PDB file of C-alpha atoms in Angstrom:
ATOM      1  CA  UNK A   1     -15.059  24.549  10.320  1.00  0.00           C
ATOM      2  CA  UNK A   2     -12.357  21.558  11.223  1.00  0.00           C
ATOM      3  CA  UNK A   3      -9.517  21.868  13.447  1.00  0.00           C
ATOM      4  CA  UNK A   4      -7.153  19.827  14.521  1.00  0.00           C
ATOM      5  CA  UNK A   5      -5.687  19.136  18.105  1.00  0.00           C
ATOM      6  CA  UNK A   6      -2.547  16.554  19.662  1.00  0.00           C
ATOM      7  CA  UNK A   7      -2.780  16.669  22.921  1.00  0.00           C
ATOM      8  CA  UNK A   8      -5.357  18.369  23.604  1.00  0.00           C
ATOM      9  CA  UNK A   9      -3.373  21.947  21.909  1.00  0.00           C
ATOM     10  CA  UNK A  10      -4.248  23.422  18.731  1.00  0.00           C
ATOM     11  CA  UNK A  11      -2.422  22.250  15.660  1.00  0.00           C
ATOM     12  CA  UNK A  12      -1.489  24.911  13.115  1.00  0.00           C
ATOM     13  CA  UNK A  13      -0.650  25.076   9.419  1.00  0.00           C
ATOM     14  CA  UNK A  14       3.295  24.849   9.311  1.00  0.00           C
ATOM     15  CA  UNK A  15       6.226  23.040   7.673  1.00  0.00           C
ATOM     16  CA  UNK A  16       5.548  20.187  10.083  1.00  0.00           C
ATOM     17  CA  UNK A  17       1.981  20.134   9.946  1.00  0.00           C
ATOM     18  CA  UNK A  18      -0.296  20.403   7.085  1.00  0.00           C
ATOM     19  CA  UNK A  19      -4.531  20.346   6.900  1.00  0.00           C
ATOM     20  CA  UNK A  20      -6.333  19.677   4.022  1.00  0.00           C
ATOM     21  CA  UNK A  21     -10.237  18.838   3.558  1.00  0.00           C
ATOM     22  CA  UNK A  22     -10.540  17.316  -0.053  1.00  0.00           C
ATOM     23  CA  UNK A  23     -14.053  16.095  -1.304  1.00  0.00           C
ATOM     24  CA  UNK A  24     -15.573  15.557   2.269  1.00  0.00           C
ATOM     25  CA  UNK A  25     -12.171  14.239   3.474  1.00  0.00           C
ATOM     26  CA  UNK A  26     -10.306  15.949   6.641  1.00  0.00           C
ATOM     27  CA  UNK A  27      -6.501  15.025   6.997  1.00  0.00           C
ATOM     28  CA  UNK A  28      -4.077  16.139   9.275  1.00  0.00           C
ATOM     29  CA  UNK A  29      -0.749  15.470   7.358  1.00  0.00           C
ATOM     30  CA  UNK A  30       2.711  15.102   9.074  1.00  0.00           C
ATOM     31  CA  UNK A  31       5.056  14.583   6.136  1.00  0.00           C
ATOM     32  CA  UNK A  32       8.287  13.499   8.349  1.00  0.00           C
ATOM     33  CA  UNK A  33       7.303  11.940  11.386  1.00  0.00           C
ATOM     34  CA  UNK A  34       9.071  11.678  14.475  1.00  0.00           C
ATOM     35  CA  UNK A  35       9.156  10.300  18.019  1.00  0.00           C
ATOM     36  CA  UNK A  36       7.608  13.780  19.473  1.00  0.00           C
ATOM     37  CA  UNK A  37       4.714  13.286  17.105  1.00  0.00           C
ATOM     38  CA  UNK A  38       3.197  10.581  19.131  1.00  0.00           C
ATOM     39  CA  UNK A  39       0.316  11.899  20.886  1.00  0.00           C
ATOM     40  CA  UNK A  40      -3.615  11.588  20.376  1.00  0.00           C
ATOM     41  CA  UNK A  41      -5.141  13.532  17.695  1.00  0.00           C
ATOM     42  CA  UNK A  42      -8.452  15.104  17.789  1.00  0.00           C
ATOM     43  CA  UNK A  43      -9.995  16.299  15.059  1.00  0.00           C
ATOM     44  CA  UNK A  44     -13.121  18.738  15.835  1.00  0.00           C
ATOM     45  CA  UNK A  45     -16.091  19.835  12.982  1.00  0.00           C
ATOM     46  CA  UNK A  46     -18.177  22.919  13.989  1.00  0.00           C
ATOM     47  CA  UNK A  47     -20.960  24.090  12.486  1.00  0.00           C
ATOM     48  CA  UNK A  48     -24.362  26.150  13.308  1.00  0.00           C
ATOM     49  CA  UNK A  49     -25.944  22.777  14.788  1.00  0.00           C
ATOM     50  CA  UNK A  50     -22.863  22.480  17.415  1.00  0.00           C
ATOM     51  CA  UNK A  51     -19.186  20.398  17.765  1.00  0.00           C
ATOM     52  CA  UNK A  52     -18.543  16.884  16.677  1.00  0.00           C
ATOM     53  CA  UNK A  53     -14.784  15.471  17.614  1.00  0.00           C
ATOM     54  CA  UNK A  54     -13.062  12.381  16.975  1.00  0.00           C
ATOM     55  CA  UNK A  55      -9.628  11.005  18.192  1.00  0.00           C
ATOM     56  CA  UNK A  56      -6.880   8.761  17.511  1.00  0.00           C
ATOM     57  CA  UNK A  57      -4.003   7.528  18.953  1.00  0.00           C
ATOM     58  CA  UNK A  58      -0.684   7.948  16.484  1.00  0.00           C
ATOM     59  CA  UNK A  59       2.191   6.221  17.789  1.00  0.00           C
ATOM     60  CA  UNK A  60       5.866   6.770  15.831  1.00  0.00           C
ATOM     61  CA  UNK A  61       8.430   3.915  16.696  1.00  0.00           C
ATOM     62  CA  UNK A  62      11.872   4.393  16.298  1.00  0.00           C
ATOM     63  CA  UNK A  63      14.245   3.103  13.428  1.00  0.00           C
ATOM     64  CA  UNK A  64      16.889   2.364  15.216  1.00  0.00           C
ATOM     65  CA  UNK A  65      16.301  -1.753  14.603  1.00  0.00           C
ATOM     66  CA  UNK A  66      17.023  -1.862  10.861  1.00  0.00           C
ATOM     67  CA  UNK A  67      16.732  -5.623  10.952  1.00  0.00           C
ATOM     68  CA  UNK A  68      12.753  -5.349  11.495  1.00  0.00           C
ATOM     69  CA  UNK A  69      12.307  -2.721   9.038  1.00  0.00           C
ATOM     70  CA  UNK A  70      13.489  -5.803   6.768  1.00  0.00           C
ATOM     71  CA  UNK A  71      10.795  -8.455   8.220  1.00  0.00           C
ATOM     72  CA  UNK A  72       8.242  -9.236   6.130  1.00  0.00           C
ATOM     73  CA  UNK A  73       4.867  -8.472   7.216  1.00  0.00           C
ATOM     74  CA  UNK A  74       1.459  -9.649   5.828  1.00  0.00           C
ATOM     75  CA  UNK A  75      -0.846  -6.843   4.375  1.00  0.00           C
ATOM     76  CA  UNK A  76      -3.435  -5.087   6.882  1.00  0.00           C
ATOM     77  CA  UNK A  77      -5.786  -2.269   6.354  1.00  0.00           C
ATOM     78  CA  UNK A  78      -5.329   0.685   8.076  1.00  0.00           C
ATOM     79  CA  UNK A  79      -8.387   2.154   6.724  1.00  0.00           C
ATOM     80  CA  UNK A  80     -10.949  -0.335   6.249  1.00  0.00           C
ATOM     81  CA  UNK A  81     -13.574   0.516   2.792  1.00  0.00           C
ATOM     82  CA  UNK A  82     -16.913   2.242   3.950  1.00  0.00           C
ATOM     83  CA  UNK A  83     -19.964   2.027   2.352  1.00  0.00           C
ATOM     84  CA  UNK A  84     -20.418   4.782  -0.480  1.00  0.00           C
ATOM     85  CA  UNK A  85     -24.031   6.384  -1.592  1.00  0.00           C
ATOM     86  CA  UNK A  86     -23.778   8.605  -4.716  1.00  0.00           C
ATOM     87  CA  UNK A  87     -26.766   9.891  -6.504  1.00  0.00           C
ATOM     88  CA  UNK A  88     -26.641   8.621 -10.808  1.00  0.00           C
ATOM     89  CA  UNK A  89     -24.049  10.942 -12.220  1.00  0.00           C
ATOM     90  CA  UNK A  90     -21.789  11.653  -9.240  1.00  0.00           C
ATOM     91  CA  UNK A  91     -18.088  10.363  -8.829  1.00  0.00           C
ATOM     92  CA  UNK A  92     -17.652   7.515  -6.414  1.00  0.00           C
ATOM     93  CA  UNK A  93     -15.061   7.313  -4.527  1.00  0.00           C
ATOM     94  CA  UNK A  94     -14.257   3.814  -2.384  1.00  0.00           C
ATOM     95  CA  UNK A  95     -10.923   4.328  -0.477  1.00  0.00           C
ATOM     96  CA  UNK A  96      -8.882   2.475   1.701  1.00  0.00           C
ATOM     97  CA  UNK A  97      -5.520   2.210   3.016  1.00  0.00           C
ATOM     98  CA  UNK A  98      -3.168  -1.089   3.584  1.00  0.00           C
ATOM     99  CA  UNK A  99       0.216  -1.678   4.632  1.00  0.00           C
ATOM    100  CA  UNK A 100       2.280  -4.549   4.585  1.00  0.00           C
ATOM    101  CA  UNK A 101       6.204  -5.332   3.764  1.00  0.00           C
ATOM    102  CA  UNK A 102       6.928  -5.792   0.681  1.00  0.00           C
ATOM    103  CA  UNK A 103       4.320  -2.617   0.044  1.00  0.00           C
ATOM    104  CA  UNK A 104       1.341  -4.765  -1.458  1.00  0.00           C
ATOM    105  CA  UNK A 105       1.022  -4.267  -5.194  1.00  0.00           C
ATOM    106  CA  UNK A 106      -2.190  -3.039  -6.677  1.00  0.00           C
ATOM    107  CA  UNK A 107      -3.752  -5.081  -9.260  1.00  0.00           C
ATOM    108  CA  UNK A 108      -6.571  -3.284 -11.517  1.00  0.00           C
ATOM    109  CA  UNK A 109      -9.851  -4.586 -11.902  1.00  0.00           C
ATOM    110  CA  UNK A 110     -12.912  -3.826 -13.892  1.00  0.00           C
ATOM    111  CA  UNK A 111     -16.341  -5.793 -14.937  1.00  0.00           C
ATOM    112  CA  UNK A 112     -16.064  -9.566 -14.187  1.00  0.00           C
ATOM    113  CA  UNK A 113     -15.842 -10.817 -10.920  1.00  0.00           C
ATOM    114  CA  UNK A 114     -13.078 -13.910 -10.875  1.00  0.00           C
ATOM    115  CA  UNK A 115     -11.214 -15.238  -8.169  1.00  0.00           C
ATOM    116  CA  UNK A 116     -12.579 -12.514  -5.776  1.00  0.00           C
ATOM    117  CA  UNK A 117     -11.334  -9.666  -8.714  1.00  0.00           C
ATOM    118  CA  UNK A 118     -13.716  -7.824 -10.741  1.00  0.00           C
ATOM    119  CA  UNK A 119     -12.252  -8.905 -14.425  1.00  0.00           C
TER     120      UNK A 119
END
């Protein structure tokens, strides 16, 4: 059982807030953000063996500078890759998440490893 917390109150399914746990994955999704939503999220697993939580700090700055929405800004991982483990047979999933202005492009890769890109 997840559930989700900001602020230390319970966060319910609504058109601001949405839940999902996908293939082992729990995500707390605000589709339109705004100042209000910055707070510290806590997410909380409970099972038979007892209550895990984790938190994190999401901070939304205001638009009103349109100039430094502009700025460009070097690429930096928001979600760094984890290590997977996957028994023969089973879909592998490696997963990250970068930002950066321009939005960095994503370049496909596959079996030979050239210029730090799988070929």
């Amino acid at each position: 059982l997840f559930s989700w917390l900001k602020d230390g109150i319970d966060v319910k399914n609504n058109i601001d807030y949405r839940q999902d746990y996908i293939n082992g994955v729990a995500s707390l999704v605000i589709e339109e953000t705004f100042i209000e939503d910055t707070a510290t999220y806590t997410v909380r697993a409970t099972n038979a063996g007892g209550v895990a939580e984790s938190s994190a700090k999401l901070t939304v700055k205001s638009r009103s500078a349109v100039s430094s929405l502009l700025e460009e800004e070097k690429p930096r991982f928001m979600k760094q890759l984890t290590n997977v483990q996957v028994t023969e047979g089973q879909t592998a999933h490696l997963d990250c998440v970068v930002i950066g202005r321009p939005e960095p492009e994503v370049v496909g890769c596959s079996d030979i490893f050239v210029d730090g890109c799988f070929m």
